[in-house]
Amino acid sequence: MVLITSSLALAACGNLQSSGLGSTSTTKSKSSVTTTGQASDGEYQGVIKKGKYLTSKSRGVSQSQDDNTYNLKSFENGLLSISKKEFATNKYVFQEGQYLKKATTQNWLARQSKSNPTGLNPKDNGEKSETKRNPIYLQQLEEQDYMTQSGSKLSLSGMTIGLGLNQIDYYEKEQYGATYETKISEATRVAEGKKMANEVVKRMRKKSGVGKVPIVIALYKQATNDSLVGGTFFAYGVSKNGSNSITEWHNVDQKNYILPAVNNAKTGSGKASESFSNFKTQVQNFFPNLSGVTAQTQYNSGTLSGMKVSITTQFYSQTEITSFTQFVATEAQKYLPTGVPVEITISSTSGVQAFVARESGEKSYYTHVFGSY
Amino acid sequence: MVLITSSLALAACGNLQSSGLGSTSTTKSKSSVTTTGQASDGEYQGVIKKGKYLTSKSRGVSQSQDDNTYNLKSFENGLLSISKKEFATNKYVFQEGQYLKKATTQNWLARQSKSNPTGLNPKDNGEKSETKRNPIYLQQLEEQDYMTQSGSKLSLSGMTIGLGLNQIDYYEKEQYGATYETKISEATRVAEGKKMANEVVKRMRKKSGVGKVPIVIALYKQATNDSLVGGTFFAYGVSKNGSNSITEWHNVDQKNYILPAVNNAKTGSGKASESFSNFKTQVQNFFPNLSGVTAQTQYNSGTLSGMKVSITTQFYSQTEITSFTQFVATEAQKYLPTGVPVEITISSTSGVQAFVARESGEKSYYTHVFGSY
């Protein structure tokens, strides 16, 4: 059984919450389906089958798809956020994709060809020039299943598939040769993405067990390889009532920025940049040796939705780490934007030493210094 | 100003607390002394002077003293714990040692010799044999100052000095040669430690500004170089009323263990070992690929006082990390010992991915998955 001290503490720090399915089942019975438990109100529970986590049928495919690891994290986390718009976390349980197998996903991600008729990327037209060749539009693809519980059984009640689409396709003219770039215009990316979305829905409807559940297809713009922040979602469509295509499209206005600005890039709202800049100045003054302080920010529909700050500095003792962490929390409270979740990691050359975070909906910061006996 | 949502949330997760000194002063005034803010009830605030953290006068000395980095962390954190017995966190402010300079500390840590009359370690007797040579007893030394506030001024009101004493002295017979070991008996270690403690008190009393403040000398047994957990404190003495020696000694019964046991080593209480073993089994079953699960435990006066669990596994996606973290929190709640702080770090080959912790005095776990946009 899971104990809860109070609903306040729970909302405050994402403390472990009890959950109907997770807390009453046992993972010892070999036939039972249970869940991972719910970390906080706004998170899905995951499916455990026969005592093991039900991993994705296409596990490991996405890892090899991307040279920029920020794209992997932001694609998967963003896909969960899009799903939450259609599948409420208190009603649905998250299951790693079970309908697209590894081989299928790999085929879909490849170019269409005689030997690979299901490839979603265009045929190789034989051209090598940046502007004449057919680029790879689709870089990554991921399925997420949303289950509902009826008695002790979970059944598929929704599905989300994310399509990660390139703004730049990186390619080599010869193996191990130089890397060239084919730029893809926004109009082309949007059009190709929506076309693929309809094709994917059509194919999924034919799969046994999918039936008439709502299918969400989310379109993601991959960040370029040199980006210090991942890409962003720009649209999602829903196929309802068992339709073979998207029945309604929604625009998603999402933007990511890096602070301080790199090469005069845009930084989002001036207010957030300024408050970060003040915070950075305070933190960098703290030690005689300067700290590196950078942040990723995300905006949804023009409004700041969160900030992830990364601080790197050299520490000479545990007490310096503890004092620095306290100081960072104090300055974050003073300077960083209020009303949005903020995550601050404090690292040395030997890894993360401490972290400071204000969770969604909270006013105060949680601090933790990693220790050892 | 620092906002507090509720005293419950504060106790629950070490949220940032307001503090008389820290929250009213400003770090902008060049002449002001402020503090870092207090992370939680049981932690000291640190001193900020002229906008910068007041680092130790012997900064960096300890880092070079030890081949086992667990000794560094556990020595410094343990020293704070010992200090808390004499200097209450709500009354005293922590200041990095300002009375022992780097050169002084280095001289004290070295052997006594004609050119170094203040060396606390014995003279080199010219012997090379493990049993005949004079070993290095004192491996590390650290000063911590405890200040009290009067108006806007902080003044020294207490001091703690830790002495890290070897159970094995590792040495080379020739430079870059093989490493040999001189074992130091418990009786010798205790006797040498107490003798040094009195000598250190005598020397500190002569330093300008120390006056008659209470001086705590804490004696620490260094873990061996191959240990996967740091050493432990075994005694501390207090010099009161300006005395030139320790006026009272206290035994400290502290033990550290590793779970699961390595080479049939002792593991502390059978109950804690068993509960950890059950937890480990559940966690290792979660993914098809096994996870590495180990723990450090600490006992004070025979009672478990905390557990630090380290889990390493391969992840294939962000959703796996999130689900695994939820599961770990659920199983920790079910199996791990209650009533003591537990820290669980979840890492992949690319570093810490998430962490789960139950802070001192709490019943529920806090979870955090590190993300990026």
XYZ file of C-alpha atoms in Angstrom:
746
model
C 0.000 0.000 0.000
C 1.072 3.536 -0.704
C 0.895 6.042 2.103
C -0.041 9.650 1.571
C 0.744 12.234 4.193
C -1.331 15.019 2.736
C -2.654 16.215 -0.549
C -0.660 19.413 -0.147
C 2.686 17.656 0.109
C 1.630 15.598 -2.875
C 0.853 18.523 -5.081
C 3.943 20.267 -3.787
C 6.599 17.868 -4.821
C 5.212 15.135 -6.980
C 5.224 12.721 -4.095
C 4.076 9.231 -4.856
C 0.343 8.948 -5.242
C -1.816 5.939 -4.687
C -3.593 4.652 -7.732
C -6.563 2.344 -8.032
C -4.906 -0.166 -10.273
C -1.328 0.093 -9.054
C -1.812 -0.082 -5.367
C -4.215 -2.980 -5.110
C -2.655 -5.434 -7.536
C 0.418 -7.463 -6.835
C 3.340 -7.874 -9.172
C 3.956 -11.380 -7.891
C 1.101 -13.061 -9.736
C 2.476 -14.089 -13.089
C -0.708 -13.369 -14.983
C -1.581 -10.013 -13.528
C -1.391 -6.643 -15.176
C -0.419 -3.824 -12.842
C 0.879 -0.299 -13.184
C 3.978 1.559 -12.108
C 2.162 3.888 -9.721
C 1.627 7.552 -10.374
C 4.403 10.019 -9.597
C 2.105 13.021 -9.563
C -1.304 14.248 -10.637
C -0.280 15.170 -14.140
C 1.598 11.982 -15.055
C 0.381 8.726 -16.572
C 0.876 5.378 -14.921
C 2.656 2.756 -17.002
C 1.752 -0.883 -17.647
C 3.495 -3.790 -15.928
C 2.699 -7.248 -17.306
C 3.727 -10.466 -15.575
C 5.968 -8.463 -13.241
C 7.916 -6.802 -16.056
C 7.516 -3.428 -17.710
C 5.781 -3.800 -21.050
C 8.440 -2.322 -23.310
C 7.776 -0.941 -26.769
C 7.532 -3.424 -29.627
C 9.846 -1.109 -31.533
C 12.189 -0.605 -28.579
C 15.520 0.918 -29.491
C 14.585 2.098 -32.985
C 14.400 5.774 -32.085
C 17.799 5.829 -30.402
C 19.596 5.270 -33.662
C 17.505 7.820 -35.529
C 19.012 10.977 -34.222
C 22.362 12.712 -34.028
C 20.987 15.303 -31.616
C 19.938 13.589 -28.382
C 17.908 16.665 -27.377
C 15.510 15.662 -30.150
C 14.942 12.244 -28.578
C 14.036 13.602 -25.139
C 11.937 16.490 -26.339
C 10.096 14.353 -28.914
C 9.061 11.721 -26.384
C 8.215 14.130 -23.581
C 6.346 16.396 -25.975
C 4.375 13.445 -27.308
C 3.158 12.776 -23.774
C 2.101 16.414 -23.456
C 0.142 16.300 -26.704
C -1.494 13.052 -25.588
C -2.647 14.686 -22.363
C -4.810 17.049 -24.417
C -6.848 14.061 -25.646
C -6.311 11.358 -23.011
C -6.691 12.515 -19.400
C -4.020 11.175 -17.021
C -6.585 10.194 -14.396
C -8.568 8.101 -16.884
C -5.942 6.572 -19.151
C -2.904 4.412 -18.433
C 0.190 4.779 -20.603
C 1.472 1.750 -22.505
C 4.573 1.684 -24.704
C 3.585 1.125 -28.333
C 2.555 -2.510 -28.974
C 1.130 -2.288 -32.506
C 4.190 -1.211 -34.473
C 6.942 -3.798 -34.439
C 10.601 -2.910 -34.737
C 10.905 -4.114 -38.339
C 7.728 -2.278 -39.371
C 8.935 0.972 -37.846
C 12.315 0.628 -39.521
C 10.639 0.007 -42.887
C 8.319 2.999 -42.509
C 11.243 5.262 -41.600
C 13.243 4.187 -44.639
C 12.834 5.338 -48.227
C 10.176 3.777 -50.381
C 11.724 1.300 -52.830
C 10.953 -1.925 -54.647
C 12.182 -3.906 -51.669
C 10.500 -1.553 -49.192
C 7.089 -0.560 -50.521
C 5.914 0.738 -47.095
C 8.686 3.344 -46.725
C 7.166 6.708 -45.800
C 10.165 8.649 -47.096
C 10.344 9.381 -50.837
C 12.135 7.184 -53.362
C 15.795 7.835 -54.033
C 15.767 9.820 -57.289
C 19.465 9.180 -57.889
C 20.460 12.837 -57.424
C 23.305 13.820 -55.081
C 22.879 17.608 -55.192
C 21.452 19.353 -52.115
C 18.627 20.890 -54.088
C 17.801 18.131 -56.568
C 17.676 15.014 -54.399
C 14.576 13.813 -52.552
C 15.297 14.495 -48.882
C 14.417 12.288 -45.928
C 11.393 14.046 -44.431
C 10.573 11.613 -41.637
C 13.376 11.184 -39.091
C 11.685 9.476 -36.162
C 8.369 7.813 -35.405
C 6.930 6.637 -32.129
C 3.743 4.952 -31.018
C 2.175 5.395 -27.580
C -0.902 3.486 -26.449
C -3.518 4.754 -24.015
C -5.422 2.132 -22.061
C -8.498 2.163 -19.886
C -9.254 -0.203 -17.083
C -12.338 -2.366 -16.833
C -12.229 -4.706 -13.859
C -8.739 -6.165 -13.852
C -8.332 -5.786 -17.596
C -6.731 -3.007 -19.570
C -7.971 -2.355 -23.091
C -6.702 -0.058 -25.814
C -8.746 3.161 -25.857
C -6.522 5.589 -27.682
C -3.260 5.895 -29.524
C -0.762 8.647 -30.257
C 1.845 8.480 -32.984
C 4.513 11.120 -33.292
C 6.221 11.924 -36.572
C 9.559 13.734 -36.295
C 10.086 15.791 -39.462
C 13.338 17.315 -40.656
C 13.929 20.970 -41.406
C 17.385 19.937 -42.588
C 18.172 16.478 -43.957
C 21.835 15.632 -43.300
C 23.342 13.204 -45.778
C 26.599 11.947 -47.216
C 27.364 11.682 -50.903
C 29.594 8.714 -50.194
C 29.931 6.524 -47.119
C 32.049 8.183 -44.402
C 32.280 11.255 -46.641
C 31.514 14.872 -45.830
C 28.032 15.753 -44.542
C 25.768 17.764 -46.826
C 22.451 19.411 -46.041
C 19.161 19.540 -47.907
C 16.944 22.266 -46.471
C 13.213 21.550 -46.319
C 10.849 24.520 -46.412
C 8.195 24.934 -43.761
C 5.415 24.559 -46.342
C 6.865 21.280 -47.620
C 7.438 19.937 -44.116
C 3.861 20.697 -43.074
C 2.387 19.255 -46.258
C 4.499 16.079 -46.172
C 3.787 15.612 -42.471
C 0.022 15.870 -42.928
C 0.107 13.516 -45.898
C 2.056 10.940 -43.898
C -0.305 11.384 -40.938
C -3.267 10.298 -43.066
C -1.299 7.362 -44.475
C -0.284 6.254 -40.965
C -3.892 6.423 -39.718
C -5.055 4.332 -42.700
C -2.407 1.695 -41.986
C -3.072 1.607 -38.231
C -6.820 1.089 -38.754
C -6.009 -2.157 -40.560
C -4.056 -3.543 -37.608
C -5.845 -6.106 -35.491
C -7.035 -4.707 -32.187
C -6.858 -1.020 -33.066
C -10.516 -0.831 -34.048
C -12.193 2.558 -33.827
C -10.113 4.091 -30.996
C -9.160 7.748 -31.460
C -5.731 8.093 -33.050
C -3.687 11.235 -32.519
C -0.883 12.020 -34.952
C 1.517 14.678 -33.672
C 3.920 16.485 -35.998
C 7.333 17.502 -34.654
C 9.960 19.711 -36.220
C 13.402 18.188 -35.563
C 15.992 20.600 -34.183
C 19.121 20.950 -36.293
C 22.157 18.885 -35.293
C 23.998 21.852 -33.777
C 21.039 22.955 -31.634
C 21.460 23.029 -27.848
C 17.740 22.439 -27.393
C 15.375 19.903 -28.943
C 12.726 20.471 -31.619
C 9.105 21.474 -31.181
C 5.646 20.179 -32.080
C 3.810 22.287 -34.641
C 0.509 20.446 -35.226
C -1.527 17.438 -34.262
C -4.482 15.767 -35.866
C -7.105 13.431 -34.459
C -8.826 10.588 -36.276
C -12.147 9.970 -34.571
C -14.892 7.348 -34.862
C -12.684 4.885 -36.697
C -12.042 7.225 -39.603
C -9.256 6.285 -42.047
C -7.849 9.808 -41.981
C -7.339 12.799 -39.693
C -10.751 14.339 -38.991
C -9.471 17.520 -37.323
C -6.135 19.368 -37.273
C -4.902 21.582 -34.437
C -1.985 23.979 -34.690
C 0.578 23.841 -31.903
C 2.534 27.027 -31.266
C 5.607 25.781 -29.420
C 9.043 27.398 -29.287
C 12.303 26.529 -27.533
C 15.123 28.949 -26.766
C 18.583 28.919 -25.254
C 19.675 31.522 -22.700
C 21.955 33.391 -22.938
C 21.470 33.819 -26.685
C 23.939 32.048 -28.951
C 24.958 34.054 -32.069
C 22.219 36.661 -31.544
C 19.493 34.023 -31.771
C 16.025 34.904 -30.506
C 15.471 34.339 -26.802
C 11.710 34.500 -26.304
C 10.234 37.091 -23.972
C 12.515 39.936 -22.922
C 11.297 39.647 -19.351
C 12.314 35.998 -18.970
C 15.706 36.704 -20.571
C 16.326 39.600 -18.235
C 15.355 37.693 -15.114
C 17.593 34.819 -16.176
C 20.420 37.247 -16.841
C 20.107 38.705 -13.315
C 20.068 35.212 -11.835
C 23.125 34.236 -13.874
C 25.088 37.282 -12.695
C 24.385 36.508 -9.035
C 25.301 32.850 -9.399
C 28.486 33.525 -11.331
C 29.682 35.932 -8.640
C 29.253 33.372 -5.889
C 32.572 31.552 -6.204
C 35.970 33.017 -7.076
C 35.973 30.545 -9.989
C 33.160 31.329 -12.406
C 30.233 29.023 -13.046
C 28.759 28.183 -16.431
C 25.056 29.017 -16.378
C 22.742 28.276 -19.315
C 19.026 27.624 -19.688
C 16.521 26.094 -22.048
C 13.123 27.739 -22.129
C 9.908 26.572 -23.730
C 6.971 28.715 -24.848
C 3.504 27.462 -25.693
C 1.206 29.874 -27.557
C 3.640 32.682 -26.772
C 3.649 32.061 -23.015
C 6.644 30.769 -21.075
C 5.856 27.234 -19.925
C 9.082 26.185 -18.226
C 12.797 26.660 -17.755
C 15.607 24.147 -17.387
C 18.789 25.663 -16.002
C 22.156 23.976 -16.114
C 24.948 25.193 -13.822
C 28.462 23.817 -14.005
C 31.218 24.818 -11.626
C 34.232 23.440 -9.824
C 33.725 22.503 -6.196
C 36.435 22.049 -3.598
C 34.310 20.500 -0.885
C 30.913 19.073 0.048
C 30.184 22.154 2.123
C 30.724 24.322 -0.958
C 28.175 22.220 -2.850
C 25.659 22.508 -0.005
C 26.120 26.263 0.379
C 26.014 26.835 -3.361
C 22.787 24.849 -3.649
C 21.142 26.902 -0.911
C 22.307 30.092 -2.584
C 21.029 28.993 -5.992
C 17.601 28.246 -4.491
C 17.517 31.683 -2.847
C 18.487 33.487 -6.059
C 16.106 31.385 -8.166
C 13.305 32.375 -5.826
C 14.294 36.036 -6.205
C 14.982 36.263 -9.907
C 13.587 33.415 -12.000
C 10.111 33.645 -13.565
C 7.273 32.635 -11.279
C 4.304 30.440 -12.127
C 6.171 27.938 -14.315
C 8.146 24.798 -13.441
C 11.893 25.403 -13.122
C 14.537 22.664 -12.996
C 18.119 23.531 -12.054
C 20.917 20.976 -12.152
C 24.225 21.746 -10.462
C 27.139 19.765 -11.861
C 30.879 19.457 -11.544
C 33.204 17.615 -13.890
C 32.287 14.439 -12.022
C 28.555 14.767 -12.736
C 25.378 16.092 -11.149
C 26.044 17.140 -7.535
C 22.744 18.723 -6.567
C 19.458 19.859 -7.960
C 16.923 22.561 -7.241
C 13.423 22.512 -8.684
C 10.104 24.223 -8.419
C 7.418 21.854 -9.656
C 4.375 22.978 -11.592
C 1.931 24.964 -9.461
C 4.367 25.470 -6.578
C 5.805 28.642 -5.111
C 8.821 27.274 -3.275
C 11.882 25.381 -4.407
C 12.863 21.847 -3.490
C 16.599 21.304 -3.044
C 18.598 18.116 -2.903
C 22.337 17.599 -2.588
C 23.465 14.130 -3.652
C 25.519 12.524 -0.961
C 27.236 9.315 -0.046
C 28.233 7.672 3.226
C 11.744 37.792 -0.001
C 11.268 34.099 0.161
C 7.761 32.736 -0.044
C 6.623 29.778 1.970
C 3.499 27.906 1.027
C 3.202 25.907 4.206
C 5.320 24.498 6.954
C 4.206 21.017 5.929
C 5.530 21.352 2.401
C 8.698 22.743 3.876
C 9.338 19.876 6.196
C 8.293 17.496 3.477
C 10.839 18.299 0.869
C 13.463 20.657 2.187
C 11.875 23.566 0.421
C 13.614 26.868 0.737
C 13.068 28.495 4.076
C 13.274 32.156 4.931
C 16.009 33.104 7.351
C 16.469 36.231 9.404
C 19.867 37.102 8.081
C 19.634 35.800 4.562
C 16.321 37.202 3.505
C 16.654 40.744 4.768
C 20.168 41.573 3.651
C 21.173 42.298 0.101
C 24.131 40.839 -1.719
C 24.540 44.016 -3.743
C 26.130 46.074 -0.996
C 29.859 45.433 -1.254
C 30.471 45.614 2.474
C 27.607 43.437 3.647
C 27.750 39.951 5.048
C 24.805 37.765 4.072
C 24.012 34.075 4.054
C 23.098 31.525 1.446
C 19.590 30.927 2.771
C 18.551 27.765 4.537
C 17.558 24.724 2.519
C 15.733 23.047 5.366
C 15.341 23.051 9.117
C 18.292 20.836 9.801
C 20.865 22.590 7.599
C 23.198 25.479 8.339
C 23.228 28.666 6.331
C 26.568 29.633 4.837
C 28.374 32.980 4.846
C 28.493 35.287 1.836
C 30.911 38.217 2.082
C 30.963 41.103 -0.388
C 28.675 39.143 -2.677
C 30.952 36.105 -2.849
C 30.929 32.862 -0.920
C 33.575 32.937 1.783
C 35.637 29.929 0.744
C 37.959 28.022 3.038
C 41.406 29.482 3.657
C 42.756 25.991 3.021
C 40.556 25.441 -0.032
C 41.602 22.521 -2.172
C 43.940 20.874 0.341
C 41.603 18.018 1.199
C 40.986 17.058 -2.420
C 44.562 15.914 -2.882
C 44.631 14.013 0.401
C 42.593 11.018 -0.560
C 42.582 8.223 -3.092
C 39.062 7.206 -2.092
C 36.641 10.037 -2.896
C 33.978 8.461 -0.643
C 36.222 9.510 2.255
C 36.071 13.145 1.168
C 32.277 13.310 1.023
C 31.615 11.307 4.151
C 34.280 13.169 6.161
C 32.854 16.597 5.344
C 29.200 15.640 5.679
C 29.908 13.743 8.895
C 31.757 16.727 10.291
C 28.613 18.804 9.822
C 26.577 16.150 11.646
C 28.990 16.134 14.595
C 28.902 19.934 14.680
C 25.107 19.881 14.896
C 25.401 18.132 18.259
C 27.173 21.203 19.687
C 26.081 24.093 17.436
C 22.335 24.243 16.689
C 21.475 25.009 13.046
C 18.913 27.643 14.017
C 21.436 29.550 16.135
C 24.730 29.182 14.285
C 25.747 30.036 10.726
C 28.296 27.852 8.954
C 31.511 29.425 7.687
C 34.270 27.618 5.808
C 37.437 27.484 7.911
C 39.198 30.873 8.043
C 41.831 30.274 10.720
C 43.931 27.549 9.111
C 45.654 28.693 5.950
C 46.503 26.368 3.114
C 50.228 26.274 3.905
C 49.583 25.676 7.607
C 47.225 22.792 6.875
C 49.713 21.254 4.460
C 52.499 21.514 7.049
C 50.364 19.969 9.793
C 49.396 17.071 7.508
C 53.021 16.329 6.633
C 55.599 14.491 8.725
C 57.439 16.319 11.435
C 60.996 17.156 10.370
C 63.680 19.754 10.829
C 62.207 21.841 8.029
C 58.636 21.159 9.193
C 58.510 21.293 12.991
C 54.686 21.612 13.043
C 54.013 18.319 11.213
C 51.442 16.265 13.139
C 52.587 13.008 11.567
C 55.633 11.251 13.066
C 59.193 11.729 11.854
C 60.481 9.496 9.092
C 62.538 6.878 10.940
C 64.254 5.758 7.755
C 62.642 2.313 7.731
C 60.927 0.945 4.609
C 59.351 -2.188 6.068
C 55.560 -2.284 6.630
C 55.943 -3.019 10.311
C 59.037 -1.007 11.219
C 58.369 2.368 9.604
C 56.439 5.183 11.261
C 53.116 5.342 9.397
C 51.185 8.447 8.386
C 48.371 8.561 10.951
C 46.697 11.803 9.898
C 45.342 11.758 6.337
C 43.018 14.761 6.205
C 42.192 17.754 8.342
C 39.396 20.275 8.000
C 38.293 23.336 9.916
C 34.682 24.545 10.075
C 33.669 27.785 11.794
C 30.340 28.425 13.499
C 29.213 32.026 13.674
C 26.500 33.864 15.554
C 24.797 37.029 14.494
C 24.685 40.212 16.505
C 23.030 43.059 14.624
C 24.501 42.938 11.131
C 27.756 41.372 12.336
C 28.786 37.745 12.453
C 31.288 36.659 15.064
C 33.078 33.369 15.667
C 31.268 31.402 18.360
C 32.472 27.861 17.790
C 34.800 25.761 15.723
C 34.966 22.157 14.591
C 38.107 20.486 13.319
C 37.978 17.022 11.825
C 40.981 14.715 11.823
C 40.871 11.844 9.294
C 42.975 8.972 10.671
C 44.237 5.995 8.692
C 43.562 2.372 9.510
C 45.930 1.541 6.638
C 48.723 3.845 5.503
C 49.445 3.277 1.793
C 52.998 4.072 0.774
C 55.602 3.452 -1.885
C 59.158 2.340 -1.194
C 60.313 4.211 -4.268
C 58.578 6.836 -6.412
C 56.078 5.293 -8.856
C 56.844 1.917 -7.294
C 54.472 -0.698 -5.903
C 52.077 0.294 -3.113
C 52.700 -1.182 0.335
C 50.466 -1.037 3.404
C 51.189 -0.339 7.036
C 48.280 -1.410 9.218
C 47.449 0.769 12.195
C 45.743 -0.877 15.155
C 42.550 0.578 16.584
C 44.255 1.295 19.921
C 47.083 3.207 18.204
C 44.677 5.127 15.958
C 42.535 6.215 18.906
C 45.546 7.151 21.050
C 47.292 9.083 18.250
C 44.038 10.814 17.317
C 43.367 11.996 20.850
C 46.967 13.166 21.287
C 46.732 15.188 18.054
C 43.357 16.583 19.132
C 44.910 18.130 22.231
C 47.833 19.485 20.225
C 45.456 21.030 17.662
C 43.373 22.681 20.391
C 46.519 24.126 21.976
C 47.638 25.556 18.631
C 44.221 26.974 17.744
C 43.907 28.775 21.087
C 47.024 30.770 20.164
C 45.510 32.022 16.940
C 44.226 35.562 16.945
C 40.442 35.762 17.087
C 39.779 32.239 18.339
C 39.628 33.275 21.971
C 37.602 31.057 24.298
C 35.041 29.692 21.826
C 34.234 25.991 22.200
C 36.384 23.859 19.893
C 35.154 20.447 18.764
C 37.705 17.946 17.470
C 36.121 15.030 15.609
C 38.064 11.830 14.919
C 37.326 9.957 11.696
C 38.502 6.502 10.600
C 39.422 6.641 6.899
C 37.901 3.870 4.779
C 40.407 1.721 2.943
C 41.164 2.573 -0.673
C 39.107 -0.333 -2.047
C 36.001 0.516 0.013
C 32.744 1.356 -1.781
C 31.626 3.482 1.129
C 33.424 6.209 3.102
C 34.836 6.041 6.605
C 33.132 6.762 9.920
C 33.571 9.009 12.924
C 34.488 7.198 16.138
C 34.888 9.967 18.710
C 34.729 13.687 19.281
C 36.072 15.889 22.040
C 35.086 19.375 23.136
C 37.390 22.016 24.556
C 35.305 24.398 26.643
C 35.900 27.699 28.445
C 39.076 28.438 26.532
C 40.861 25.312 27.750
C 44.089 24.327 25.975
C 42.976 20.706 25.718
C 39.882 18.554 25.228
C 37.767 18.776 28.372
C 35.351 15.950 27.489
C 35.412 13.024 25.057
C 32.335 11.397 23.487
C 32.361 8.046 21.711
C 30.610 7.922 18.337
C 29.280 4.529 17.268
C 28.935 4.907 13.506
C 29.049 2.141 10.896
C 28.702 2.082 7.116
C 27.764 -0.939 5.021
C 27.347 -1.892 1.380
C 24.320 -3.880 0.159
C 24.358 -6.499 -1.194
C 27.364 -7.726 0.773
C 30.718 -7.836 -1.010
C 32.907 -10.853 -0.132
C 30.693 -11.861 2.781
C 31.251 -8.542 4.530
C 28.897 -7.564 7.343
C 25.715 -5.802 6.241
C 24.261 -4.294 9.396
C 20.774 -5.299 10.512
C 19.272 -8.409 8.918
C 15.948 -6.637 8.534
C 17.355 -3.780 6.460
C 19.345 -6.207 4.299
C 16.290 -8.320 3.669
C 14.067 -5.380 2.783
C 16.732 -4.088 0.412
C 17.052 -7.530 -1.141
C 13.298 -7.670 -1.805
C 13.388 -4.210 -3.326
C 16.353 -5.164 -5.503
C 14.599 -8.260 -6.818
C 11.513 -6.277 -7.820
C 13.526 -3.567 -9.515
C 15.784 -5.973 -11.386
C 12.756 -7.792 -12.787
C 11.245 -4.624 -14.182
C 13.091 -4.461 -17.497
C 14.151 -7.339 -19.720
C 17.715 -6.018 -19.301
C 18.816 -6.229 -15.694
C 19.544 -3.241 -13.537
C 22.479 -2.852 -11.178
C 21.145 -2.085 -7.700
C 23.439 -1.342 -4.748
C 23.084 0.611 -1.525
C 25.133 2.291 1.155
C 23.663 2.206 4.648
C 24.714 4.064 7.761
C 24.073 3.070 11.371
C 24.447 5.324 14.384
C 24.522 3.612 17.806
C 23.314 0.423 16.151
C 20.269 2.018 14.518
C 19.857 2.475 10.776
C 20.061 6.203 10.039
C 19.821 6.298 6.250
C 20.168 4.508 2.934
C 21.595 5.678 -0.379
C 20.560 3.470 -3.283
C 22.207 3.556 -6.668
C 20.413 2.013 -9.667
C 22.029 1.740 -13.075
C 20.228 0.410 -16.116
C 19.983 0.916 -19.852
C 17.037 2.952 -21.050
C 15.626 3.003 -24.558
C 13.331 5.966 -24.179
C 12.218 8.836 -21.969
C 8.961 7.038 -21.251
C 10.928 4.067 -19.914
C 12.794 6.390 -17.561
C 9.534 7.947 -16.359
C 7.787 4.608 -15.850
C 10.827 3.083 -14.149
C 11.059 6.037 -11.768
C 7.389 5.676 -10.808
C 7.875 1.958 -10.280
C 10.997 2.473 -8.156
C 9.097 4.931 -5.934
C 6.247 2.433 -5.524
C 8.576 -0.429 -4.626
C 10.695 1.761 -2.331
C 7.512 2.686 -0.481
C 6.622 -1.008 -0.197
C 9.967 -2.522 0.704
C 12.591 -0.073 1.936
C 12.992 0.693 5.653
C 10.656 3.362 6.992
C 11.523 6.231 9.300
C 14.932 7.024 7.799
C 15.935 9.216 4.838
C 16.368 7.272 1.592
C 18.041 8.636 -1.545
C 17.774 6.696 -4.807
C 19.609 7.774 -7.954
C 18.648 6.247 -11.293
C 21.427 6.412 -13.874
C 22.223 5.260 -17.367
C 25.621 5.267 -19.018
C 25.009 8.933 -19.826
C 24.580 9.933 -16.187
C 21.826 10.515 -13.643
C 18.396 10.338 -15.299
C 16.056 10.564 -12.324
C 16.005 10.499 -8.602
C 13.623 9.379 -5.879
C 14.017 10.429 -2.263
C 12.252 10.346 1.032
C 13.614 13.135 3.205
C 14.088 12.831 6.934
C 10.783 12.680 8.820
C 8.677 12.091 5.717
C 6.469 9.145 4.766
C 6.173 9.644 1.026
C 8.714 9.757 -1.751
C 9.586 12.697 -3.964
C 10.361 11.790 -7.566
C 12.037 13.811 -10.271
C 12.910 12.838 -13.831
C 15.533 15.089 -15.388
C 14.342 16.441 -18.692
C 15.286 18.794 -21.459
C 13.325 20.762 -24.022
